[in-house]
Coordinates of C-alpha atoms in Angstrom, one line a residue:
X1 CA -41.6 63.1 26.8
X2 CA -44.3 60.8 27.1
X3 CA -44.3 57.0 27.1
X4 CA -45.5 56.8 24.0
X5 CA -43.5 58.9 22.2
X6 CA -40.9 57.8 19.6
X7 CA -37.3 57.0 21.1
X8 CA -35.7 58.1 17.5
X9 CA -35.1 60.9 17.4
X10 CA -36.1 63.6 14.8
X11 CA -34.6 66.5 12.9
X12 CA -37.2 69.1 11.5
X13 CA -36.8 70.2 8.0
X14 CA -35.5 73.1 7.2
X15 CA -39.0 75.9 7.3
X16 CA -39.4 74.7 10.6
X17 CA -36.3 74.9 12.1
X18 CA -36.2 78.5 10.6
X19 CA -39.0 79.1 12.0
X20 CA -38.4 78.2 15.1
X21 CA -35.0 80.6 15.6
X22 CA -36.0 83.4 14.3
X23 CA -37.9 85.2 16.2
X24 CA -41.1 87.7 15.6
X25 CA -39.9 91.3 16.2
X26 CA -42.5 94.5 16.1
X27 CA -43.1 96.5 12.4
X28 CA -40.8 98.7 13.7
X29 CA -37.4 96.2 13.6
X30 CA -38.9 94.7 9.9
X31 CA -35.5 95.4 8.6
X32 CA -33.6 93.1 10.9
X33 CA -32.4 90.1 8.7
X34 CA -31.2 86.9 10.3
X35 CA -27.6 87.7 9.9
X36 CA -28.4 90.1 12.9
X37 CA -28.4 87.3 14.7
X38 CA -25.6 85.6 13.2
X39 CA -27.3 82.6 11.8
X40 CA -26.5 82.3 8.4
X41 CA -28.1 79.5 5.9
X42 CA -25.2 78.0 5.6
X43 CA -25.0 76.9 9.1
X44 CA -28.9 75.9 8.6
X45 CA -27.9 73.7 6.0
X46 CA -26.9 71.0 7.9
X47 CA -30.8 71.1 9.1
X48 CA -31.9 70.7 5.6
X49 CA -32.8 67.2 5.5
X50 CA -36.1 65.3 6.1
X51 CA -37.1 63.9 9.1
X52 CA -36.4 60.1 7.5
X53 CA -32.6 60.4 6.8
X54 CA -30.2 58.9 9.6
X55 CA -28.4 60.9 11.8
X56 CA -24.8 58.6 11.2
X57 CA -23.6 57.1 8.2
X58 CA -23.0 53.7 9.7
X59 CA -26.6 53.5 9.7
X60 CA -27.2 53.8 6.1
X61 CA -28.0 51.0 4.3
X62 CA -25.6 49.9 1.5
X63 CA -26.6 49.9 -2.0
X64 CA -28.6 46.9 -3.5
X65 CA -26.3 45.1 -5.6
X66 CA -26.4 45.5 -9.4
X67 CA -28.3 42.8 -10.9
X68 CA -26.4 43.6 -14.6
X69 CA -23.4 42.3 -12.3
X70 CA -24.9 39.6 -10.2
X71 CA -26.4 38.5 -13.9
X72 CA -22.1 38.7 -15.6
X73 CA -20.9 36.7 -13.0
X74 CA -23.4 34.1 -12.8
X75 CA -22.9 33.8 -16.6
X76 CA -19.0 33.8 -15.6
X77 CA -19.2 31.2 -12.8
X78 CA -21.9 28.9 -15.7
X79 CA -19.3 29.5 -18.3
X80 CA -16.1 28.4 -16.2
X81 CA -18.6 25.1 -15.3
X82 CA -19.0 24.7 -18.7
X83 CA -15.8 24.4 -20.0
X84 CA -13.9 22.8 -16.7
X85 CA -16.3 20.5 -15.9
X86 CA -13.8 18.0 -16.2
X87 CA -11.5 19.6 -13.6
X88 CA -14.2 19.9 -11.4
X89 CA -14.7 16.6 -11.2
X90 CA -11.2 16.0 -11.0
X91 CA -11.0 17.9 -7.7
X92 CA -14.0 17.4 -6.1
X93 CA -14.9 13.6 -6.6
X94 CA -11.9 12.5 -4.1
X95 CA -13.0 15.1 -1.6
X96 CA -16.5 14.1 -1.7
X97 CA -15.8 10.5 -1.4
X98 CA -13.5 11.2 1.6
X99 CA -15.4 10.1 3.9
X100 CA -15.2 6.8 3.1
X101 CA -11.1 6.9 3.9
X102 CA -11.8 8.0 7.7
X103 CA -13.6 4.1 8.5
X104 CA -11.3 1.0 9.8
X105 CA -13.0 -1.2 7.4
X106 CA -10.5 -1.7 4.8
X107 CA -14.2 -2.4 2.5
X108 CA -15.2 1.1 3.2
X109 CA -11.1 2.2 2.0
X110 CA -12.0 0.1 -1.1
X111 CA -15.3 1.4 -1.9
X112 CA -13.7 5.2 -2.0
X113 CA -11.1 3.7 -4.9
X114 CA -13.3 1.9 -7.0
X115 CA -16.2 5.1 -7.0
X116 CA -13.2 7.0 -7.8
X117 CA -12.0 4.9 -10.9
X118 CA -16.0 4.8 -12.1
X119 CA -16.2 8.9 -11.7
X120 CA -13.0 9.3 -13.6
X121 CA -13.5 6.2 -16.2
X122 CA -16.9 7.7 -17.2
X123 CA -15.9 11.4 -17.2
X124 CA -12.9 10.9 -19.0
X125 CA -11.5 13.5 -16.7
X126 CA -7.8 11.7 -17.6
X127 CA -6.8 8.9 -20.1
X128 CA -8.3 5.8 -19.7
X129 CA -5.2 3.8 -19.3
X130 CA -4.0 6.5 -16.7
X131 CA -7.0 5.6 -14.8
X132 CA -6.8 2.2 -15.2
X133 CA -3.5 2.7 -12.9
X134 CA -4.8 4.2 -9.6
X135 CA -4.9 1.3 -8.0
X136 CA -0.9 0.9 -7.8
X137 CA -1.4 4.1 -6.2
X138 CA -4.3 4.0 -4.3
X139 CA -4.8 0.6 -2.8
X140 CA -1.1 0.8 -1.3
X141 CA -1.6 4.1 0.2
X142 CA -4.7 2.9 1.6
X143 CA -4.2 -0.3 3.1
X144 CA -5.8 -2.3 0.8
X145 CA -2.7 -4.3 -0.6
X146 CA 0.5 -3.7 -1.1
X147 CA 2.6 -2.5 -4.3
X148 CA 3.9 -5.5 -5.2
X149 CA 1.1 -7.7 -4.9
X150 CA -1.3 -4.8 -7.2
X151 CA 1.5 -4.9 -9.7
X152 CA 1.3 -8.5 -9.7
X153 CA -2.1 -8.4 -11.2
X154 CA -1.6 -6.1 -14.2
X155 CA 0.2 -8.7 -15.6
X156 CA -1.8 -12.1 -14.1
X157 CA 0.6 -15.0 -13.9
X158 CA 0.3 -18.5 -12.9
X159 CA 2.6 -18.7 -9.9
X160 CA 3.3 -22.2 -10.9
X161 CA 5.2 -21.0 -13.7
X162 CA 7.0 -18.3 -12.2
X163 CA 6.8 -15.9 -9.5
X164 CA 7.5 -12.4 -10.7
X165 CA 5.8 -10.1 -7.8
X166 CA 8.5 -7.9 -7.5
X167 CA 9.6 -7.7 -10.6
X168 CA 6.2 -6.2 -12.2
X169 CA 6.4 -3.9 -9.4
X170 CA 9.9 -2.8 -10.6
X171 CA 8.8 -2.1 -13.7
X172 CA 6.2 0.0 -12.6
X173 CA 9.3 1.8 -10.8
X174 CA 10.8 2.0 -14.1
X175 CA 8.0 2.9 -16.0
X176 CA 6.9 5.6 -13.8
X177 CA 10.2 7.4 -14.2
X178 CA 10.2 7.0 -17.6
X179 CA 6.3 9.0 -18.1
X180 CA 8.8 11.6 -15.7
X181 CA 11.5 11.9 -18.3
X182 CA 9.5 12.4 -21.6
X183 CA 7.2 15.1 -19.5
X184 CA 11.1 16.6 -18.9
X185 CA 11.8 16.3 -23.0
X186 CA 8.0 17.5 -24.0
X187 CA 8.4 20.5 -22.4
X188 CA 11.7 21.1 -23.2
X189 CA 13.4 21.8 -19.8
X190 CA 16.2 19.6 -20.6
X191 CA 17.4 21.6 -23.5
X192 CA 17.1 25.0 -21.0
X193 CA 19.2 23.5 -18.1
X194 CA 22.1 22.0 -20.7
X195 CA 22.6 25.2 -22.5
X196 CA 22.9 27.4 -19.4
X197 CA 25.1 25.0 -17.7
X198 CA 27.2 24.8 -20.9
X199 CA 26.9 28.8 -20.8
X200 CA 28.6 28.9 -17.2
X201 CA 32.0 27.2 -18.1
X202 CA 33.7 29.1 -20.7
X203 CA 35.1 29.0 -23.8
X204 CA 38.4 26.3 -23.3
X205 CA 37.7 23.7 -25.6
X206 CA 38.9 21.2 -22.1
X207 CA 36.3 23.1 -20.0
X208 CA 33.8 22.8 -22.4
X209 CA 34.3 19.2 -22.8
X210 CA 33.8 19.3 -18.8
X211 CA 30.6 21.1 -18.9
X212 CA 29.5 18.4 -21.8
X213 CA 30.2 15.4 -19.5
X214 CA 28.5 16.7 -16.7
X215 CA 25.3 17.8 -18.2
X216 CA 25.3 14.8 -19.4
X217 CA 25.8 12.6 -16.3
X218 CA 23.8 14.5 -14.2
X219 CA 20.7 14.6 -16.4
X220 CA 20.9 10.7 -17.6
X221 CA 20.8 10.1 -13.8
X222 CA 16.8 10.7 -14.0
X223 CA 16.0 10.8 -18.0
X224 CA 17.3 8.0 -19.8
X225 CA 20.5 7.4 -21.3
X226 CA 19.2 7.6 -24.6
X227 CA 16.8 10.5 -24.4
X228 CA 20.0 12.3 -23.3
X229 CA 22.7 11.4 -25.5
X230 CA 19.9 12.9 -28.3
X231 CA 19.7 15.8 -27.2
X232 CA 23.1 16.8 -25.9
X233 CA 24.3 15.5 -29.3
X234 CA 23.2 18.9 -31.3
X235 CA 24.1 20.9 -29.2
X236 CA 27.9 19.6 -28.9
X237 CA 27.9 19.4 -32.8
X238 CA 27.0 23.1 -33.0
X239 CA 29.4 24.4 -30.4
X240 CA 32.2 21.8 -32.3
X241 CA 31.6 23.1 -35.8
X242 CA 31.9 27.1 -34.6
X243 CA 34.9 25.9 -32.9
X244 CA 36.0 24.6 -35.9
X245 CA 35.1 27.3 -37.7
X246 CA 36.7 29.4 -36.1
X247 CA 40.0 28.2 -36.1
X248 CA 39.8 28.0 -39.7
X249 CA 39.6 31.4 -39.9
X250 CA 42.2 32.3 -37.8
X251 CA 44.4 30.4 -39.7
X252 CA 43.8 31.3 -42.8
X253 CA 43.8 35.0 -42.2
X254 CA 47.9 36.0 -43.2
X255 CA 49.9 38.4 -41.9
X256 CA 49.5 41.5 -44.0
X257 CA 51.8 42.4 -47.1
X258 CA 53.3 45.8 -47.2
X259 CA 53.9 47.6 -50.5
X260 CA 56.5 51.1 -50.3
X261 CA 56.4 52.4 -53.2
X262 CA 59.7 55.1 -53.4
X263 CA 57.8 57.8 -52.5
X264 CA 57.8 57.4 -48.4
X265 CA 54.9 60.1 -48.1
X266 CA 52.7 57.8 -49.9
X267 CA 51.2 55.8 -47.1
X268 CA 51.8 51.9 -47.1
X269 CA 49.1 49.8 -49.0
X270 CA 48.1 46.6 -46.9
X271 CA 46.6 43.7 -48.7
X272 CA 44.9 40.9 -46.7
X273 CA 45.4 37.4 -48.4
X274 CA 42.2 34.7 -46.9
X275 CA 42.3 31.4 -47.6
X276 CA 40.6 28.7 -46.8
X277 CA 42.1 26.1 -45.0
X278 CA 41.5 22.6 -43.7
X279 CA 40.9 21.2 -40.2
X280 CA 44.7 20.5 -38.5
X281 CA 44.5 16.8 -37.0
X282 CA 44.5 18.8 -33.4
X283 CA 41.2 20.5 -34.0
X284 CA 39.8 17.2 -35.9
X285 CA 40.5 15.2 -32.4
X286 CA 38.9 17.9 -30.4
X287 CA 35.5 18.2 -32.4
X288 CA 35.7 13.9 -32.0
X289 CA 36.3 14.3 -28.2
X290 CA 33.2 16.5 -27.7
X291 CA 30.8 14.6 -29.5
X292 CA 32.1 11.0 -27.7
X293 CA 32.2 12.5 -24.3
X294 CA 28.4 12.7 -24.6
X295 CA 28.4 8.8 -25.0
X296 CA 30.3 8.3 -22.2
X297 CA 28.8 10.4 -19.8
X298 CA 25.7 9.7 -20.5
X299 CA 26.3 5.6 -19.4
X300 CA 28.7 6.8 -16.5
X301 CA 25.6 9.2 -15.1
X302 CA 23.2 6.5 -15.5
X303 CA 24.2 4.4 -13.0
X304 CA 24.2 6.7 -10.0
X305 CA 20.3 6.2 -9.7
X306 CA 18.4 3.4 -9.6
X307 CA 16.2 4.8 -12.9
X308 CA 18.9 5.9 -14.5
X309 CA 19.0 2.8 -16.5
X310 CA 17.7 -1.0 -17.1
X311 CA 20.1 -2.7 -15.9
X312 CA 20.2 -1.0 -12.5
X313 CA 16.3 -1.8 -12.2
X314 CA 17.0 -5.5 -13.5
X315 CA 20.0 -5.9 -10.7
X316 CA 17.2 -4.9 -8.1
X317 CA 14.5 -7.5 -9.6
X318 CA 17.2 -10.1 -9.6
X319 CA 18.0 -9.8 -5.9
X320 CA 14.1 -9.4 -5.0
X321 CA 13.6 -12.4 -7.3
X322 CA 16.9 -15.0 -6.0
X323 CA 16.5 -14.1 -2.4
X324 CA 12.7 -13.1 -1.4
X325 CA 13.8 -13.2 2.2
X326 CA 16.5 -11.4 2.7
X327 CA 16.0 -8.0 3.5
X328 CA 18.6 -5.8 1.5
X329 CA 17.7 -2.2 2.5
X330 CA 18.4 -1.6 -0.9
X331 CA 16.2 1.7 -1.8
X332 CA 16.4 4.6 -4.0
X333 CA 18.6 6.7 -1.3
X334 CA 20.9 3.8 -0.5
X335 CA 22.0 3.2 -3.8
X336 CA 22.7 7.1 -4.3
X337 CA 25.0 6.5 -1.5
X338 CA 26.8 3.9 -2.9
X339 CA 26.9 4.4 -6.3
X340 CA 26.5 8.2 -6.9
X341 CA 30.2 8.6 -5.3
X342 CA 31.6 5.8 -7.7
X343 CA 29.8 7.4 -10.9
X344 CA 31.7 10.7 -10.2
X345 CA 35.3 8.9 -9.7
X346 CA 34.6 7.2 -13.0
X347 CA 33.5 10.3 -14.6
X348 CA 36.3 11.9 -13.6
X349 CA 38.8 9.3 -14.9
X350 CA 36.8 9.3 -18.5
X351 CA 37.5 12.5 -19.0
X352 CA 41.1 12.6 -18.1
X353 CA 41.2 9.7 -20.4
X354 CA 39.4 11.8 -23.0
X355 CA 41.6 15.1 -22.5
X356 CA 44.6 12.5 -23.1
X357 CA 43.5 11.1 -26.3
X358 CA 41.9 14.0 -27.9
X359 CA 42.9 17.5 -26.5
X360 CA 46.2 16.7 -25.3
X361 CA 47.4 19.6 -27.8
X362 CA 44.5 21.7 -28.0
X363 CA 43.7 25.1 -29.7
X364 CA 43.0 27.9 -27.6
X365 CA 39.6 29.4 -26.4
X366 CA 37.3 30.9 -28.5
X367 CA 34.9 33.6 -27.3
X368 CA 33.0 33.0 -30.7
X369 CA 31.9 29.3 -29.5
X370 CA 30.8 30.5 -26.7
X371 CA 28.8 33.0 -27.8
X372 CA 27.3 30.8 -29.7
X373 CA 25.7 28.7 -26.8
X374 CA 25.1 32.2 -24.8
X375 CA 23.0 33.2 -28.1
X376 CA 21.0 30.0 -28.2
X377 CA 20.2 30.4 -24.4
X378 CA 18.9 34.1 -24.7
X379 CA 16.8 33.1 -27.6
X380 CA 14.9 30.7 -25.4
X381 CA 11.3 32.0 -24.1
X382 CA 11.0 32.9 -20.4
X383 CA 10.0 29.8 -18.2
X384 CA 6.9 28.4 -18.9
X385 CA 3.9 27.5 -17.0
X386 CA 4.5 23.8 -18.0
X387 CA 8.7 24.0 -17.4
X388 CA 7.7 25.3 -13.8
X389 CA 4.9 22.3 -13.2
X390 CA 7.0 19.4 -14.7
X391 CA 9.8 20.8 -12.3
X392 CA 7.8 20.9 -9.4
X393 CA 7.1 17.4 -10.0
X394 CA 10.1 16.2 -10.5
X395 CA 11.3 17.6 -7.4
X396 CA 8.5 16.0 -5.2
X397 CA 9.3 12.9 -7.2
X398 CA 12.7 13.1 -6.1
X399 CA 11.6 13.9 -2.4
X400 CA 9.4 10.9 -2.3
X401 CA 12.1 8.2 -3.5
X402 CA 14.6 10.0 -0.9
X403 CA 12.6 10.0 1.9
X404 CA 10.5 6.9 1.7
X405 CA 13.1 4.9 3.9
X406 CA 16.1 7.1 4.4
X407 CA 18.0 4.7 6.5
X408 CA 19.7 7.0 9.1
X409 CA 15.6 8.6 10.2
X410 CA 12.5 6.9 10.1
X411 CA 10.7 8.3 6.6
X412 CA 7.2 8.6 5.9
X413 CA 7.1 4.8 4.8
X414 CA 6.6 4.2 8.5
X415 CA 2.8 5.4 8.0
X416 CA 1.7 2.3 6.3
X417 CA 2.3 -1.7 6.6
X418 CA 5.6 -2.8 5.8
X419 CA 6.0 -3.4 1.7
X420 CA 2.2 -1.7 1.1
X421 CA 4.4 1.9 -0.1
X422 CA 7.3 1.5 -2.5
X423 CA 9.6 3.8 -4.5
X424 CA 6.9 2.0 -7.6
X425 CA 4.0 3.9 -5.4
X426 CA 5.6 7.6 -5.8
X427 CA 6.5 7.0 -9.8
X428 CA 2.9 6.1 -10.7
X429 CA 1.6 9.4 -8.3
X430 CA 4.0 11.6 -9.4
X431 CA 3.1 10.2 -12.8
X432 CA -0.9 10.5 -12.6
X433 CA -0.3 14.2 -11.8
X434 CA 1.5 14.9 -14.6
X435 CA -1.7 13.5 -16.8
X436 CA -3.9 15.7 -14.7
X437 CA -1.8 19.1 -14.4
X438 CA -2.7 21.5 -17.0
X439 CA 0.5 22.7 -19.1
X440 CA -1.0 26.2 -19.4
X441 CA -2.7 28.5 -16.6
X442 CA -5.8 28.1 -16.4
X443 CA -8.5 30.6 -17.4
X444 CA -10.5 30.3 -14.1
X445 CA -7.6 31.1 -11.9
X446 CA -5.4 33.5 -13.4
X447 CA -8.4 35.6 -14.7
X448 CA -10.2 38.0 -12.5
X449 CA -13.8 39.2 -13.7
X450 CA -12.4 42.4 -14.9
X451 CA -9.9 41.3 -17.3
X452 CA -12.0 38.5 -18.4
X453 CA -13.2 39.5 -22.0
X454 CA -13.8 36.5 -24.4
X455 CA -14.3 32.7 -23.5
X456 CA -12.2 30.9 -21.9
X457 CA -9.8 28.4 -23.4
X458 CA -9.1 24.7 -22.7
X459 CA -5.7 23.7 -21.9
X460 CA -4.1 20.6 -22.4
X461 CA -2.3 18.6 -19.9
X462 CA 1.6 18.1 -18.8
X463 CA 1.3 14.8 -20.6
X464 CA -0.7 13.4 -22.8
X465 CA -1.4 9.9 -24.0
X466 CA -0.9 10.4 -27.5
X467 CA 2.7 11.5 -26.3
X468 CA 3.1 8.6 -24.5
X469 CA 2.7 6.2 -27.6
X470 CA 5.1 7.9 -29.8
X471 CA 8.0 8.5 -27.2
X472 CA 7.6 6.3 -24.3
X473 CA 10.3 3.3 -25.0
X474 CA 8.2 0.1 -24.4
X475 CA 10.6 -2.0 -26.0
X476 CA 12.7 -1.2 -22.4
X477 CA 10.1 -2.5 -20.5
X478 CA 9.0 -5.4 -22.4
X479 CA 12.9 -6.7 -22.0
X480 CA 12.8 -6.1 -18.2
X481 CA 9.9 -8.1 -18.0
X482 CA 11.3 -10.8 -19.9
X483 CA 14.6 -10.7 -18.1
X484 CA 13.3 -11.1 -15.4
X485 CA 10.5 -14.0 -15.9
X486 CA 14.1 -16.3 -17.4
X487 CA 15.9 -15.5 -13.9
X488 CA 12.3 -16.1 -11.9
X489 CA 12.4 -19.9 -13.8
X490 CA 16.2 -20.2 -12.9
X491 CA 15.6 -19.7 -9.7
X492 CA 12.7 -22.0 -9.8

């Protein structure tokens, strides 16, 4: 082969290749066929092909894309644009302003949080009042200034008159886990984790009580005492009237009356007398002591956490407010230490108490009751997207105020200056997330582009500030703050 010739190689078509093996025999042999020589065109086949097509398959080219399909999912990906503009912005406006948080220069730190607020204010990506408080969560994380001093200045007073810095910033503590427990009662996980806990412990009208109580406690330790007591309530009343219900019937229900007649083949007629009875003083006591054990619980719980009720949060402004410079220690994992212990001794004793004055002479168990609650539990609907999300968040909520300043290890409050990052700090993130998290999947993530067949749908978020006006108590807060601005002037 020549210089010049071609270094691919080629296959002849299929003529020539005949051509070429079979070979020209005299008039004489005419009648030899090609099977004589035992080619067959079967084994020629593999020679039918023009001299163009590869030898290999890698080297085929793969197939030009579709452009119906390149056209669907660019109409997809426009669509999804369309209607989640506002989560795109969500996401993406901190990430491209990131590179403002990598500079020294605290100005730099502060541009990135104000471009942040002016994105989100004019996109209306969240509420404008949950905007409006990213800088107690973003100016302490960053450096800027601490928690206390930003919470000074949602509420600007003279400091002539009275100096309140860490008292705003415990009611930001406060308020923060309060946006935590009505996300809890919107989506209804309270209601799920009472009723199977009251599922778990029978049908003794004493163990019942037990399970009551320490529902009870253990949720009013993070929703508020109020929130839980309301909805515990109805569900003690219903398990009390079945209760009683049932006992009514047992009692009324006599002991069958046999008639002989004098024939003794006849067989022996049984009449069933029902009457209908009123509630002994013994089952009148235990329906009282089910209901009032809510009350009690519900207090006892409350003061194991720090936001489990007012006046643990006004006991912590007080000290911050009477002695600014002493340093107490006193966090949201300290005071479990101390006081979660004590809450369950004095649970404990209340119900002793309670078993004493009201089921001393109970009535036995009653499958019925129980069934009752086990009915009300199977009829709730599987876990929901928001149940999952608003748990999520209360756990990391949890985590945050744990591990801020555990005391016995250094915690991730040893990343930033000394007072900038406060138990206040993970409240209002925790609680900014909840107003950004949607309480549905979302279309563009749970749908793939074959199972996506109509437009998709907007979701709402884990909390909303409409709900936030009708349920959040403001009443609470507004007494803190004024609690706290008379002991301020005391002190003064």
């Amino acid at each position: 082969m020549s210089s010049s010739s071609s270094p691919f190689l080629v296959v002849p078509d299929f003529d020539s290749t005949r051509r070429l093996l079979t070979p020209t025999l005299p008039p004489e042999s005419s009648g030899v066929s090609t099977a004589t020589l035992g080619l067959s065109e079967d084994m020629l086949a593999i020679t039918n092909s023009s001299s163009t097509q590869p030898i290999c398959e890698s080297d085929e080219d793969e197939p030009p894309p579709d452009p119906q399909n390149v056209t669907t999912l660019t109409k997809r990906i426009l669509t999804d644009v369309t209607y989640f503009w506002r989560s795109f912005v969500l996401i993406l406006t901190p990430i491209l302003l990131a590179p403002c948080l990598i500079s020294p220069d605290s100005t730099y730190r502060c541009a990135f949080c104000v471009s942040l607020m002016a994105v989100y204010w004019v996109c209306e990506v969240i509420p404008l009042p949950v905007t409006a408080l990213l800088p107690v969560v973003l100016f302490p994380i960053s450096g800027i200034l601490d928690a206390a001093t930003v919470a000074k200045e949602f509420i600007n007073v003279d400091k002539s008159i009275c100096n309140i810095v860490n008292v705003q910033d415990t009611n930001f503590l406060f308020i923060g886990g309060l946006i935590m427990a009505v996300a809890v009662e919107k989506c209804h996980l309270h209601e799920r984790v009472a009723l199977r806990v009251v599922t778990l412990v029978g049908s003794q009208p004493r163990w019942i009580m037990f399970g009551f109580m320490s529902v009870t406690a253990l949720l009013s330790m993070f929703v508020s005492n109020t929130a839980t007591t309301a909805m515990m309530v109805p569900i003690a009343q219903s398990v009390s009237d079945q209760l009683l219900k049932s006992y009514r019937a047992r009692r009324s229900r006599r002991s069958t009356i046999e008639k002989r007649p004098d024939n003794e083949d006849i067989l022996v007629h049984r009449i069933e007398i029902v009457q209908d009875l009123p509630s002994t003083k013994e089952e009148t006591d235990m329906a009282k002591g089910l209901i009032i054990c809510i009350c009690f619980a519900a207090n006892i719980g409350g003061t194991a956490t720090i936001t489990g009720t007012p006046p643990n949060l006004v006991m912590v402004g007080q000290i911050a407010t009477l002695f600014p410079d002493v340093d107490t220690d006193l966090n949201y994992l300290t005071w479990i230490g101390f006081a979660f212990p004590l809450m369950v001794v004095c649970l404990l004793a209340c119900y002793l108490i309670l078993l004493g004055f009201f089921l001393r002479h109970s009535p036995p168990a009653d499958e019925e009751a129980a069934n009752v609650m086990r009915r009300r539990y199977d009829k709730l609907p599987p876990m929901s997207f928001a149940e999952k999300s608003v748990l999520c968040c209360f756990i990391l909520l949890i985590l945050l105020w744990m591990c801020r300043d555990p005391q016995v290890v250094p915690g991730f409050g040893e990343f930033f200056p000394r007072g900038h990052y406060t138990d206040a700090t993970s409240a209002m993130l925790v609680s900014v997330v909840l107003f950004a998290l949607p309480d549905e999947m979302p279309d563009f993530i749970c749908h793939t582009k074959r199972d996506r067949v109509s437009t998709p749908k907007r979701r709402g978020a884990l909390m909303d500030w409409k709900t936030i006006q009708a349920q959040f108590p403001w009443s609470v807060v507004l007494l803190l703050g004024g609690g706290f601005a008379l002991a301020a002037v005391n002190s003064g």
